Coordinates of C-alpha atoms (C1' of nucleotides) in Angstrom, one line a residue:
Chain W
M1 CA 100.3 30.3 -158.8
E2 CA 103.6 30.2 -156.3
E3 CA 102.1 34.4 -156.0
R4 CA 98.3 32.5 -154.6
K5 CA 100.5 31.6 -150.9
E6 CA 102.8 35.0 -151.0
E7 CA 99.8 37.2 -151.1
G8 CA 98.4 35.4 -148.1
R9 CA 94.9 35.4 -149.8
S10 CA 93.8 33.6 -152.6
L11 CA 92.5 35.4 -155.7
N12 CA 88.7 35.5 -155.9
F13 CA 87.4 34.6 -159.5
I14 CA 87.3 37.7 -161.0
E15 CA 90.9 38.4 -159.9
E16 CA 91.9 34.9 -161.4
I17 CA 90.2 35.9 -164.6
I18 CA 92.1 39.3 -164.8
D19 CA 95.3 37.2 -163.7
N20 CA 95.3 34.4 -166.4
D21 CA 94.2 37.2 -168.9
L22 CA 97.2 39.3 -168.3
K23 CA 99.3 36.0 -167.9
A24 CA 98.1 34.9 -171.5
G25 CA 98.9 38.4 -172.6
K26 CA 95.5 39.4 -173.8
Y27 CA 95.7 42.9 -172.7
T28 CA 99.1 44.5 -171.5
S29 CA 97.2 46.7 -168.7
I30 CA 93.4 46.4 -167.4
L31 CA 90.6 49.0 -167.0
T32 CA 87.5 48.6 -164.8
R33 CA 84.6 51.3 -164.4
F34 CA 81.9 51.4 -161.6
P35 CA 79.0 52.9 -163.2
P36 CA 76.0 54.1 -160.7
E37 CA 72.9 55.0 -161.8
P38 CA 72.6 58.4 -160.1
N39 CA 69.0 58.2 -159.2
G40 CA 69.6 57.4 -155.0
Y41 CA 72.5 56.9 -152.6
L42 CA 75.5 54.7 -152.9
H43 CA 75.5 52.2 -150.3
M44 CA 77.2 48.9 -148.5
G45 CA 76.3 47.1 -151.8
H46 CA 77.9 49.6 -154.0
A47 CA 80.7 49.5 -151.5
S48 CA 81.5 46.5 -152.3
S49 CA 81.2 46.8 -156.1
I50 CA 83.8 49.5 -155.4
C51 CA 86.2 47.8 -153.6
L52 CA 86.3 45.0 -156.6
N53 CA 86.2 47.8 -159.1
F54 CA 88.5 49.9 -157.8
G55 CA 90.5 47.2 -155.9
V56 CA 91.4 44.5 -158.9
A57 CA 92.3 47.5 -161.0
Q58 CA 95.3 48.6 -158.3
K59 CA 96.0 45.1 -157.7
F60 CA 96.9 45.0 -161.2
G61 CA 98.4 48.3 -162.4
G62 CA 95.1 49.2 -164.1
K63 CA 92.5 51.9 -163.6
T64 CA 89.0 52.7 -163.0
N65 CA 86.7 55.1 -164.8
L66 CA 83.6 56.4 -163.0
R67 CA 80.8 56.6 -165.1
F68 CA 77.3 57.4 -164.4
D69 CA 74.3 55.3 -166.1
D70 CA 72.5 58.4 -166.8
T71 CA 70.0 57.3 -169.9
N72 CA 66.7 57.8 -167.7
P73 CA 66.5 61.5 -167.1
E74 CA 63.4 60.5 -165.3
T75 CA 64.8 59.7 -162.0
E76 CA 68.1 60.7 -162.6
D77 CA 69.7 64.0 -160.5
T78 CA 72.8 65.6 -159.9
E79 CA 72.5 66.1 -156.3
Y80 CA 73.1 62.0 -156.5
V81 CA 76.0 62.7 -158.8
E82 CA 77.6 65.0 -156.0
S83 CA 76.5 62.2 -153.2
I84 CA 78.1 59.8 -155.1
K85 CA 81.2 61.2 -156.2
E86 CA 81.6 62.2 -152.5
D87 CA 81.3 58.5 -151.4
I88 CA 83.6 56.8 -153.3
R89 CA 86.4 59.6 -152.3
W90 CA 85.5 59.1 -148.2
L91 CA 85.7 55.6 -149.1
G92 CA 89.3 56.0 -150.4
F93 CA 89.2 55.8 -154.3
T94 CA 90.1 58.0 -157.1
W95 CA 88.8 57.6 -160.3
A96 CA 91.1 58.1 -163.7
N97 CA 88.0 59.4 -165.6
E98 CA 85.1 60.8 -164.8
F99 CA 82.2 60.2 -167.6
Y100 CA 78.2 60.4 -168.0
A101 CA 76.6 58.0 -170.7
S102 CA 75.3 60.8 -171.3
D103 CA 78.6 62.0 -173.1
Y104 CA 78.2 59.5 -175.4
F105 CA 74.6 60.2 -177.0
D106 CA 75.5 61.1 -180.2
K107 CA 78.1 58.1 -180.6
L108 CA 75.1 56.0 -179.2
Y109 CA 72.7 57.3 -181.8
E110 CA 75.1 56.6 -184.7
F111 CA 75.6 53.1 -183.8
A112 CA 71.9 52.9 -184.0
V113 CA 71.7 54.1 -187.4
Q114 CA 74.4 51.4 -188.1
L115 CA 71.9 48.4 -187.1
I116 CA 69.8 49.9 -189.1
K117 CA 71.6 50.0 -192.2
Q118 CA 72.5 46.5 -191.3
G119 CA 69.1 45.2 -191.3
D120 CA 69.5 44.6 -187.5
A121 CA 67.0 47.1 -186.1
Y122 CA 63.8 48.5 -186.9
V123 CA 61.5 51.1 -185.6
D124 CA 58.5 49.6 -184.1
D125 CA 54.9 51.2 -183.9
L126 CA 53.1 48.7 -181.4
T127 CA 52.3 50.4 -178.1
A128 CA 53.8 49.3 -175.0
D129 CA 51.0 46.7 -173.9
E130 CA 50.8 45.5 -177.3
I131 CA 54.8 44.4 -177.7
A132 CA 54.3 42.9 -173.6
E133 CA 51.4 40.9 -176.0
Q134 CA 53.5 39.9 -178.1
K135 CA 56.6 39.0 -176.0
G136 CA 55.5 35.4 -175.2
T137 CA 56.8 34.0 -171.8
P138 CA 60.0 31.9 -170.8
T139 CA 58.0 28.7 -172.6
E140 CA 56.3 30.5 -175.2
A141 CA 58.1 31.8 -178.0
G142 CA 56.7 35.1 -179.1
K143 CA 55.2 36.7 -182.2
N144 CA 57.2 39.4 -184.9
S145 CA 55.7 42.8 -185.0
S146 CA 53.9 43.3 -188.1
F147 CA 56.4 46.4 -188.4
R148 CA 59.5 44.1 -188.1
D149 CA 60.2 43.7 -192.1
R150 CA 60.4 48.1 -192.9
T151 CA 62.9 48.8 -195.5
V152 CA 65.9 50.6 -194.2
E153 CA 64.8 53.6 -195.6
E154 CA 61.8 53.9 -193.8
N155 CA 63.6 52.9 -190.8
L156 CA 66.0 55.2 -191.3
D157 CA 63.0 58.1 -191.2
L158 CA 61.6 57.3 -189.1
F159 CA 64.3 57.0 -186.7
A160 CA 65.8 60.1 -187.3
R161 CA 62.0 61.3 -187.2
M162 CA 61.7 60.3 -183.5
K163 CA 64.7 62.1 -182.7
N164 CA 64.1 65.2 -184.2
G165 CA 60.4 65.1 -181.7
E166 CA 57.8 64.3 -184.7
F167 CA 56.2 61.7 -182.8
E168 CA 55.1 61.4 -179.2
E169 CA 56.3 59.3 -176.7
G170 CA 55.2 56.0 -176.2
K171 CA 54.1 55.9 -180.3
K172 CA 57.3 54.3 -181.5
T173 CA 60.2 52.7 -179.9
L174 CA 64.0 51.3 -181.6
R175 CA 64.1 47.3 -181.2
A176 CA 66.9 45.3 -181.9
K177 CA 65.7 42.6 -184.8
I178 CA 67.5 39.2 -182.9
D179 CA 64.7 36.7 -182.3
M180 CA 61.1 36.2 -181.0
A181 CA 61.4 32.7 -180.4
S182 CA 65.0 33.3 -178.0
P183 CA 64.5 30.9 -175.1
N184 CA 66.4 34.3 -173.4
M185 CA 63.9 36.9 -173.2
L186 CA 66.1 39.7 -173.4
L187 CA 66.9 38.5 -176.7
R188 CA 63.6 38.8 -178.2
D189 CA 64.0 41.7 -180.3
P190 CA 64.5 44.2 -176.9
L191 CA 64.0 48.0 -177.5
L192 CA 67.1 50.1 -177.8
Y193 CA 65.6 53.7 -178.4
R194 CA 62.5 55.3 -176.3
I195 CA 61.0 58.8 -176.6
K196 CA 60.9 60.8 -173.4
F197 CA 59.9 64.3 -173.5
V198 CA 62.1 64.7 -170.4
H199 CA 64.6 67.4 -169.2
H200 CA 68.2 65.5 -168.5
H201 CA 70.3 66.8 -165.9
R202 CA 73.2 66.8 -168.1
T203 CA 71.8 67.1 -172.0
G204 CA 69.0 69.6 -171.1
D205 CA 66.3 69.4 -173.6
I206 CA 68.5 68.2 -176.4
W207 CA 67.5 65.1 -176.9
C208 CA 63.5 63.5 -177.0
I209 CA 65.0 59.9 -177.5
Y210 CA 67.1 57.5 -174.9
P211 CA 68.9 54.7 -175.0
M212 CA 68.3 51.7 -172.7
Y213 CA 70.4 50.1 -170.7
D214 CA 71.4 47.4 -172.8
F215 CA 72.2 49.3 -175.6
A216 CA 74.0 52.0 -173.6
H217 CA 75.9 50.3 -171.0
G218 CA 78.5 48.0 -173.1
Q219 CA 78.7 50.7 -175.9
S220 CA 80.0 52.7 -173.4
D221 CA 82.4 50.1 -171.9
S222 CA 83.1 49.4 -175.1
I223 CA 84.4 53.7 -176.2
E224 CA 86.6 53.7 -172.9
H225 CA 87.8 50.3 -173.7
I226 CA 87.2 48.8 -170.3
T227 CA 88.6 45.7 -170.4
H228 CA 86.5 44.0 -167.5
S229 CA 83.2 45.1 -166.6
I230 CA 81.8 43.5 -164.0
C231 CA 78.3 43.7 -162.3
T232 CA 75.2 41.5 -160.1
L233 CA 74.2 38.4 -161.3
E234 CA 70.9 39.6 -162.4
F235 CA 72.7 41.4 -165.1
V236 CA 73.5 37.1 -166.8
P237 CA 71.3 37.0 -169.3
H238 CA 72.2 40.4 -170.1
R239 CA 75.4 39.4 -171.4
A240 CA 74.2 37.4 -174.5
L241 CA 72.3 40.7 -175.9
Y242 CA 75.7 42.5 -174.7
D243 CA 78.0 40.6 -176.8
W244 CA 75.4 41.2 -179.5
C245 CA 75.8 44.6 -179.8
I246 CA 79.6 44.9 -179.7
E247 CA 79.7 42.0 -182.2
K248 CA 77.4 43.6 -184.9
L249 CA 78.7 46.7 -184.6
G250 CA 82.3 45.9 -184.9
I251 CA 83.2 47.8 -182.1
Y252 CA 85.7 46.9 -179.2
P253 CA 85.1 44.0 -177.3
S254 CA 84.8 44.6 -173.7
H255 CA 83.5 41.9 -171.9
Q256 CA 81.1 41.6 -168.8
Y257 CA 81.3 39.5 -165.7
E258 CA 78.9 38.7 -162.8
F259 CA 79.3 38.2 -159.4
A260 CA 76.7 37.9 -156.7
R261 CA 75.8 41.2 -154.7
L262 CA 76.6 41.7 -151.0
N263 CA 73.8 41.6 -148.9
V264 CA 73.9 41.6 -145.0
N265 CA 71.1 40.7 -142.5
Y266 CA 68.7 42.8 -140.6
T267 CA 68.9 45.5 -143.6
V268 CA 67.8 45.6 -147.0
M269 CA 70.1 46.7 -150.3
S270 CA 68.0 48.0 -152.8
K271 CA 67.9 51.9 -153.8
R272 CA 64.2 50.9 -154.5
K273 CA 63.5 49.8 -150.5
L274 CA 65.8 52.7 -148.9
L275 CA 64.0 54.9 -150.8
Q276 CA 60.9 54.0 -149.3
L277 CA 62.2 53.9 -146.0
V278 CA 63.3 57.7 -146.4
N279 CA 60.0 58.7 -148.3
E280 CA 57.5 57.2 -145.7
K281 CA 60.1 59.2 -142.8
H282 CA 60.8 55.3 -141.1
V283 CA 64.4 56.9 -141.3
T284 CA 65.6 60.6 -140.9
G285 CA 66.9 60.5 -144.3
W286 CA 69.6 58.9 -146.8
D287 CA 72.2 59.6 -144.2
D288 CA 70.2 58.0 -141.1
P289 CA 72.9 56.3 -139.3
R290 CA 70.5 53.2 -139.0
M291 CA 71.0 53.2 -143.2
P292 CA 73.4 51.0 -145.0
T293 CA 74.0 53.6 -147.0
I294 CA 77.6 54.8 -147.5
S295 CA 76.5 58.3 -145.8
G296 CA 74.7 56.6 -143.0
M297 CA 77.4 54.9 -142.0
R298 CA 80.3 57.6 -142.2
R299 CA 77.8 59.2 -140.0
R300 CA 77.5 56.6 -137.6
G301 CA 81.3 56.5 -137.1
F302 CA 82.1 53.4 -139.3
T303 CA 85.7 54.1 -141.1
A304 CA 86.3 54.0 -144.5
S305 CA 88.9 51.5 -143.9
A306 CA 87.0 49.1 -141.9
I307 CA 84.3 49.4 -144.9
R308 CA 86.7 48.4 -147.2
E309 CA 88.3 45.7 -144.9
F310 CA 84.8 44.3 -144.6
C311 CA 84.3 43.7 -148.6
D312 CA 87.6 42.1 -148.5
R313 CA 86.7 39.5 -145.6
A314 CA 82.8 39.0 -147.3
G315 CA 84.8 38.1 -150.8
I316 CA 83.5 37.9 -154.3
A317 CA 81.8 34.9 -155.8
R318 CA 79.1 33.6 -157.8
R319 CA 76.7 32.4 -155.4
E320 CA 73.8 34.6 -153.6
K321 CA 74.8 34.7 -149.7
I322 CA 73.9 37.2 -146.7
N323 CA 76.7 38.1 -144.7
D324 CA 76.4 38.3 -141.1
I325 CA 76.2 42.1 -139.5
S326 CA 78.7 40.6 -136.8
L327 CA 81.4 40.9 -139.4
L328 CA 81.3 44.1 -140.3
E329 CA 80.8 45.2 -136.3
F330 CA 83.8 43.2 -136.1
C331 CA 85.8 45.2 -138.8
V332 CA 84.5 48.5 -137.0
R333 CA 85.7 47.2 -133.5
E334 CA 89.6 46.0 -135.0
E335 CA 90.2 49.3 -136.4
L336 CA 88.7 52.0 -134.0
N337 CA 89.9 49.7 -130.2
K338 CA 93.7 50.9 -132.1
I339 CA 92.8 54.4 -132.8
S340 CA 89.7 55.8 -130.8
L341 CA 90.1 58.0 -127.8
R342 CA 89.0 57.2 -124.3
R343 CA 86.3 58.5 -122.4
M344 CA 84.4 58.6 -119.6
V345 CA 80.6 58.9 -119.8
V346 CA 77.8 58.2 -117.6
F347 CA 74.3 57.5 -119.6
D348 CA 72.0 56.5 -116.6
P349 CA 73.6 58.3 -113.6
L350 CA 73.9 57.1 -109.9
K351 CA 74.9 59.7 -107.3
V352 CA 78.0 58.7 -105.2
V353 CA 79.0 60.5 -102.1
I354 CA 82.9 59.4 -100.8
T355 CA 82.4 61.0 -97.5
N356 CA 85.7 61.1 -97.1
F357 CA 87.2 63.0 -99.4
K358 CA 87.4 66.7 -99.0
E359 CA 89.0 68.0 -102.0
D360 CA 88.8 68.7 -105.9
I361 CA 92.1 67.0 -107.8
F362 CA 92.5 65.9 -111.2
V363 CA 93.6 62.8 -112.0
D364 CA 96.2 61.2 -115.2
I365 CA 94.2 59.0 -117.6
E366 CA 95.7 57.2 -120.3
N367 CA 93.8 58.3 -123.7
N368 CA 94.1 55.1 -125.4
P369 CA 96.0 52.0 -123.5
E370 CA 95.8 50.5 -126.9
D371 CA 98.6 53.6 -128.4
E372 CA 101.1 54.9 -126.5
N373 CA 101.9 58.1 -128.2
A374 CA 97.8 59.1 -127.3
G375 CA 99.2 60.1 -124.3
M376 CA 97.3 61.4 -121.2
R377 CA 94.8 63.4 -119.9
S378 CA 93.3 65.4 -117.3
V379 CA 90.3 64.3 -115.1
P380 CA 88.6 66.1 -112.5
F381 CA 87.6 64.0 -109.7
S382 CA 85.7 65.4 -106.5
K383 CA 83.5 64.3 -103.5
E384 CA 80.5 64.0 -105.4
I385 CA 80.6 61.6 -108.6
Y386 CA 78.0 59.8 -110.7
I387 CA 78.6 56.4 -112.0
E388 CA 76.5 53.9 -113.7
R389 CA 73.4 53.0 -112.1
E390 CA 73.7 49.5 -113.1
D391 CA 77.1 49.5 -111.6
F392 CA 75.6 49.3 -108.1
L393 CA 73.9 46.0 -107.2
E394 CA 71.6 45.8 -104.4
T395 CA 72.2 42.2 -104.0
P396 CA 75.7 41.9 -104.1
Q397 CA 77.2 38.3 -106.2
K398 CA 79.7 36.4 -105.5
K399 CA 82.3 37.8 -108.4
A400 CA 82.1 41.2 -107.5
F401 CA 82.5 43.4 -111.1
R402 CA 80.2 46.2 -109.4
L403 CA 79.7 47.9 -106.7
A404 CA 77.5 46.3 -104.1
Y405 CA 76.4 47.3 -100.0
G406 CA 79.8 46.3 -98.0
Q407 CA 81.6 45.7 -100.9
S408 CA 84.8 47.6 -102.8
V409 CA 85.2 48.9 -106.7
R410 CA 88.2 50.6 -108.3
L411 CA 87.0 53.9 -109.6
K412 CA 89.1 54.1 -113.3
G413 CA 92.3 56.0 -113.1
A414 CA 91.9 57.2 -109.6
Y415 CA 90.7 55.1 -105.8
I416 CA 89.4 51.9 -104.5
I417 CA 86.0 53.0 -103.1
T418 CA 83.7 51.1 -100.3
C419 CA 80.2 51.1 -100.2
N420 CA 79.0 51.4 -97.0
E421 CA 75.6 53.6 -96.7
V422 CA 72.5 52.9 -99.3
V423 CA 70.4 55.7 -99.1
K424 CA 66.7 55.1 -100.3
D425 CA 63.3 57.2 -101.1
I426 CA 60.5 56.4 -99.7
E427 CA 59.8 53.8 -102.1
G428 CA 62.8 51.9 -101.9
N429 CA 64.9 52.8 -104.8
V430 CA 68.4 53.6 -104.4
I431 CA 68.9 57.8 -104.6
E432 CA 72.4 57.6 -103.8
V433 CA 75.3 55.7 -102.1
H434 CA 78.2 56.9 -99.9
C435 CA 81.4 55.6 -99.7
T436 CA 84.8 55.8 -98.5
Y437 CA 87.7 56.1 -100.5
H438 CA 90.8 54.6 -99.5
P439 CA 93.9 56.9 -99.8
D440 CA 96.7 54.7 -100.7
S441 CA 94.7 53.2 -103.5
K442 CA 95.4 56.0 -106.2
S443 CA 95.8 54.8 -109.6
G444 CA 99.6 53.8 -110.5
Q445 CA 100.8 54.3 -107.0
D446 CA 98.4 51.5 -105.2
T447 CA 100.3 50.3 -101.8
S448 CA 96.6 49.3 -100.5
G449 CA 96.8 45.5 -100.9
I450 CA 93.1 45.6 -101.7
K451 CA 92.1 43.5 -104.3
V452 CA 88.8 44.1 -106.8
H453 CA 87.0 42.5 -109.3
G454 CA 85.4 45.8 -110.9
T455 CA 86.6 48.9 -112.2
L456 CA 84.0 51.6 -112.7
H457 CA 84.0 54.9 -115.2
W458 CA 82.8 57.6 -114.0
V459 CA 82.4 61.6 -114.1
S460 CA 82.8 64.5 -111.4
I461 CA 79.6 65.4 -111.0
L462 CA 80.9 69.4 -110.5
H463 CA 82.5 69.3 -113.8
A464 CA 80.0 66.8 -115.9
K465 CA 78.8 68.1 -119.1
Q466 CA 76.0 67.4 -120.4
V467 CA 75.5 65.1 -123.8
E468 CA 73.3 63.6 -125.8
I469 CA 73.5 59.6 -126.7
R470 CA 71.7 58.0 -130.1
E471 CA 72.1 54.5 -129.7
Y472 CA 70.9 52.4 -132.5
D473 CA 69.3 48.8 -133.0
R474 CA 69.4 46.5 -136.5
L475 CA 66.3 48.2 -138.9
F476 CA 64.6 45.1 -138.8
K477 CA 63.3 42.3 -136.8
V478 CA 63.8 39.7 -139.0
E479 CA 67.8 38.6 -140.6
N480 CA 66.0 38.4 -144.4
P481 CA 63.4 41.4 -144.4
N482 CA 63.3 40.3 -148.3
N483 CA 62.0 36.5 -147.9
E484 CA 59.0 37.4 -145.3
E485 CA 55.5 37.2 -146.3
G486 CA 53.9 40.5 -147.3
D487 CA 55.1 43.8 -147.4
F488 CA 58.9 44.1 -145.8
K489 CA 58.2 47.1 -143.9
E490 CA 55.9 45.0 -141.9
Y491 CA 59.6 43.8 -140.1
I492 CA 60.8 46.7 -139.4
N493 CA 62.4 47.4 -135.6
D494 CA 60.0 50.1 -134.3
D495 CA 62.5 50.3 -131.4
S496 CA 65.2 51.0 -133.2
L497 CA 66.6 54.4 -132.5
H498 CA 67.2 55.0 -128.4
V499 CA 67.6 58.4 -127.1
I500 CA 69.6 59.6 -124.1
P501 CA 69.2 62.9 -124.1
N502 CA 71.0 63.9 -120.6
A503 CA 74.5 61.8 -120.3
Y504 CA 77.1 62.9 -117.9
A505 CA 80.4 63.2 -119.7
E506 CA 83.9 64.0 -118.3
P507 CA 84.8 67.3 -119.4
A508 CA 87.6 66.7 -122.0
L509 CA 84.6 65.6 -124.2
A510 CA 84.1 69.0 -125.2
D511 CA 87.4 70.5 -126.3
D512 CA 87.3 67.7 -128.5
K513 CA 87.5 68.0 -132.2
A514 CA 84.9 66.6 -134.6
G515 CA 85.4 63.7 -136.6
E516 CA 87.1 61.9 -133.6
H517 CA 86.6 58.5 -133.0
F518 CA 85.9 57.5 -129.1
Q519 CA 85.6 54.9 -127.0
F520 CA 83.5 55.4 -124.1
L521 CA 84.4 53.2 -121.5
R522 CA 82.5 50.1 -121.1
K523 CA 79.7 51.6 -123.4
G524 CA 80.8 51.2 -126.4
Y525 CA 82.6 53.0 -129.8
F526 CA 80.9 56.9 -129.8
F527 CA 81.0 59.5 -133.2
M528 CA 80.0 62.7 -133.3
D529 CA 76.9 63.4 -134.7
K530 CA 76.3 66.4 -137.3
D531 CA 73.5 67.6 -135.5
S532 CA 75.5 68.9 -133.1
G533 CA 75.6 72.3 -132.4
G534 CA 76.9 75.3 -130.0
D535 CA 76.7 73.6 -126.7
Q536 CA 74.5 70.9 -128.0
L537 CA 76.7 67.6 -128.0
I538 CA 75.3 64.4 -129.7
F539 CA 77.4 61.1 -130.0
N540 CA 75.9 58.6 -132.7
K541 CA 77.2 55.1 -131.2
T542 CA 78.8 53.2 -134.1
V543 CA 78.5 49.8 -132.1
G544 CA 78.8 48.7 -128.7
L545 CA 81.9 46.7 -127.2
K546 CA 82.2 42.7 -127.0
E547 CA 79.9 41.8 -124.4
G548 CA 81.5 39.1 -122.4
F549 CA 78.5 38.9 -120.1
V550 CA 75.1 37.8 -120.3
K551 CA 72.3 40.2 -119.9
K552 CA 68.8 38.6 -118.8
D553 CA 65.1 39.3 -119.4
G554 CA 64.2 42.4 -117.9
G555 CA 67.5 44.2 -117.9
L556 CA 68.7 41.9 -114.7
V557 CA 72.5 41.0 -114.7
T558 CA 73.7 38.2 -114.3
E559 CA 77.0 36.1 -113.7
K560 CA 77.8 34.3 -116.9
V561 CA 75.7 31.0 -117.1
K562 CA 76.4 27.7 -118.8
Chain I
rU1 C1' 56.8 23.5 -167.5
rG2 C1' 61.6 26.9 -171.6
rA3 C1' 67.5 29.4 -171.0
rC4 C1' 70.3 30.7 -167.7
rC5 C1' 73.1 30.6 -162.7
rU6 C1' 74.4 28.4 -158.2
rA7 C1' 75.1 24.6 -154.0
rU8 C1' 81.9 23.3 -148.7
rG9 C1' 80.7 23.7 -140.5
rG10 C1' 75.8 28.9 -137.6
rU11 C1' 78.1 32.5 -141.5
rG12 C1' 80.9 34.2 -145.5
rU13 C1' 85.2 32.2 -148.6
rA14 C1' 89.2 28.7 -149.8
rA15 C1' 91.6 24.0 -151.0
rC16 C1' 98.3 24.8 -155.5
rU17 C1' 93.5 23.2 -160.9
rG18 C1' 92.3 15.0 -159.2
rG19 C1' 96.1 13.5 -153.6
rC20 C1' 91.7 12.3 -147.5
rA21 C1' 88.8 19.9 -146.2
rA22 C1' 92.2 25.5 -144.8
rC23 C1' 91.0 30.7 -143.2
rA24 C1' 87.8 34.5 -141.1
rC25 C1' 83.6 35.5 -137.8
rG26 C1' 80.6 33.9 -134.4
rU27 C1' 80.5 30.4 -130.5
rC28 C1' 82.7 27.8 -126.0
rU29 C1' 87.3 27.2 -122.3
rG30 C1' 91.1 28.9 -119.5
rA31 C1' 95.4 32.9 -118.4
rU32 C1' 96.2 38.2 -118.5
rU33 C1' 94.0 43.0 -117.7
rU34 C1' 92.5 49.4 -113.3
rU35 C1' 87.6 48.9 -119.7
rG36 C1' 83.1 42.0 -118.4
rG37 C1' 87.3 45.5 -124.1
rU38 C1' 92.2 44.5 -125.8
rU39 C1' 95.6 40.5 -126.4
rC40 C1' 96.9 34.8 -125.5
rA41 C1' 96.4 29.9 -125.3
rG42 C1' 92.7 26.2 -126.6
rA43 C1' 88.4 23.4 -128.1
rA44 C1' 83.9 22.4 -130.4
rG45 C1' 81.5 22.4 -135.3
rA46 C1' 81.7 20.6 -142.4
rG47 C1' 83.4 14.9 -145.0
rU48 C1' 81.5 19.2 -149.4
rU49 C1' 72.4 18.7 -151.9
rC50 C1' 71.5 13.4 -153.1
rA51 C1' 72.8 9.2 -156.4
rG52 C1' 75.2 6.9 -160.4
rG53 C1' 80.2 7.0 -163.4
rU54 C1' 85.1 7.6 -164.7
rU55 C1' 89.9 7.1 -162.0
rC56 C1' 94.4 3.9 -157.7
rG57 C1' 92.3 8.2 -156.0
rA58 C1' 86.8 13.3 -156.6
rC59 C1' 84.3 19.4 -153.2
rC60 C1' 86.9 19.6 -158.2
rC61 C1' 85.5 15.4 -164.6
rC62 C1' 80.8 13.3 -166.7
rU63 C1' 75.8 11.9 -166.1
rG64 C1' 71.1 12.5 -164.1
rA65 C1' 68.0 13.9 -160.3
rU66 C1' 66.7 17.6 -155.8
rA67 C1' 66.8 22.5 -154.1
rG68 C1' 67.2 27.6 -154.4
rG69 C1' 67.7 31.9 -157.7
rU70 C1' 66.9 35.3 -162.3
rC71 C1' 64.7 36.1 -167.3
rA72 C1' 58.2 38.0 -170.3
rA73 C1' 59.9 47.3 -167.4
rC74 C1' 59.3 52.1 -173.2
rC75 C1' 63.7 51.0 -165.2
rA76 C1' 69.5 50.3 -164.3

RNA sequence: UGACCUAUGGUGUAACUGGCAACACGUCUGAUUUUGGUUCAGAAGAGUUCAGGUUCGACCCCUGAUAGGUCAACCA
């Protein structure tokens, strides 16, 4: 109990169970497992499970197996196996063993035979519809199958012939003989094996019967001697069956514990729904930067440690919850602020002519004010520069954070300039702004005594590199698309992608290496997209800077209002 | 009209297992700042779903409600 305080953060309920088990001497070391089905890409929810399973093992000096739950060959594929392994590695975890439920198909078959011999399982000839019909309802008991009392010999023979492919799909199943009147529907003679003449991505065509989840999972845990088998809440009713199998088989008693899955608002977190978004082209793929998949977040520029931190802060509990996306964004900013290189990029250019500046020079600007070791870079500065159009205000305001006629601002790392001429076209649009600079105001050696409120980012027109910027908004218009009326896809935010094909970047950006995280000054954090190539540089906006001022409708910038 | 799970500020998680509710995000002030970022200082915000009970004392134990969720796939 003393440890709790030293650790600074209290144990979650799973850790508490493990802590107690270890202290009670129930185990000398623990073994957990992360058991994805290879039928889709991993998402934030899986990240939470990964952090829990691997994290808890690390914390208590144990290990974690990676086990693919590949008992349904219809939806599974090696493509997913590879992506899952890549994602786990990227998140920073290493598994002790790589296993597959399909590694145990022989053993599982023997277990089934054992149950038959004990009179705990039988071959049923009923169709899926008939079984469903006889299952009863939650408030009504089910009926026994007319095949429930077949002899052991007959069951043994039939099951062997199922395995040998003598029966068509759907004609026979193996069922556990438990209790058709159980209040727990899972215990009403659940299916253990079904016939599927489907090619399996690992075992090929050698099997035509495949075990159901409930007959594979617990036994796989047991075979590997998993001590703590951690899964999500929807498996709570399965625990009785999990324990039943282990008890009847008399095998190593792994134990199942359940926690509430992680949810995040303004997105969906189920493989089925994510698959729809991909298939129906609402996004460009599993790794679309708007997706809550690990690959999507990686492409967007989230870091593995920020995701781990988020999972840690979101916590583990048994009540269903929806986490605020702002916590994830906080974790991302917290890290990126420390490690990202600062660069200047103008998204929506407005030409500024510094009328009294004649030469081309270089100014040195720090790469990262949060990190002295990041060094400086030379940025070309000249008579004609771009600033952000929204940084010029036609009607000046009291606290001038931006440039306006007759007002002054500092250009980051360079000089203070004062606007003294605004050039407009016939329609009255501002097309360029003329300023004068103050020669004694150079950054770092300013003796001008001029005080300005605002500092702007800028880029020398002559030296600017064109880059593409992709900005992302939340994928859904509502906090919880699952809770709304009708199809969740009706709530998709149609405006979640905003592309700026021609932004102007300082030249250093073209020389930076891929994989680097950037902060574009006053714009947010950015990460180079994999679509970049040759001369074309494309950057994804990872997350914006925290905004301390309010933008009113129509994009008008106003002073902060109460 | 069943069984099981859950209920703490806007959000998420705690409360040393019974000693007058803490932390983080978010929000709001103010200071600093060559990023309206960062950093720093501070504030507001729940009396723990409700009703009883046990107890000197209950977020915690008991009883009963209420609300939400899960379960009737040859999916996992």
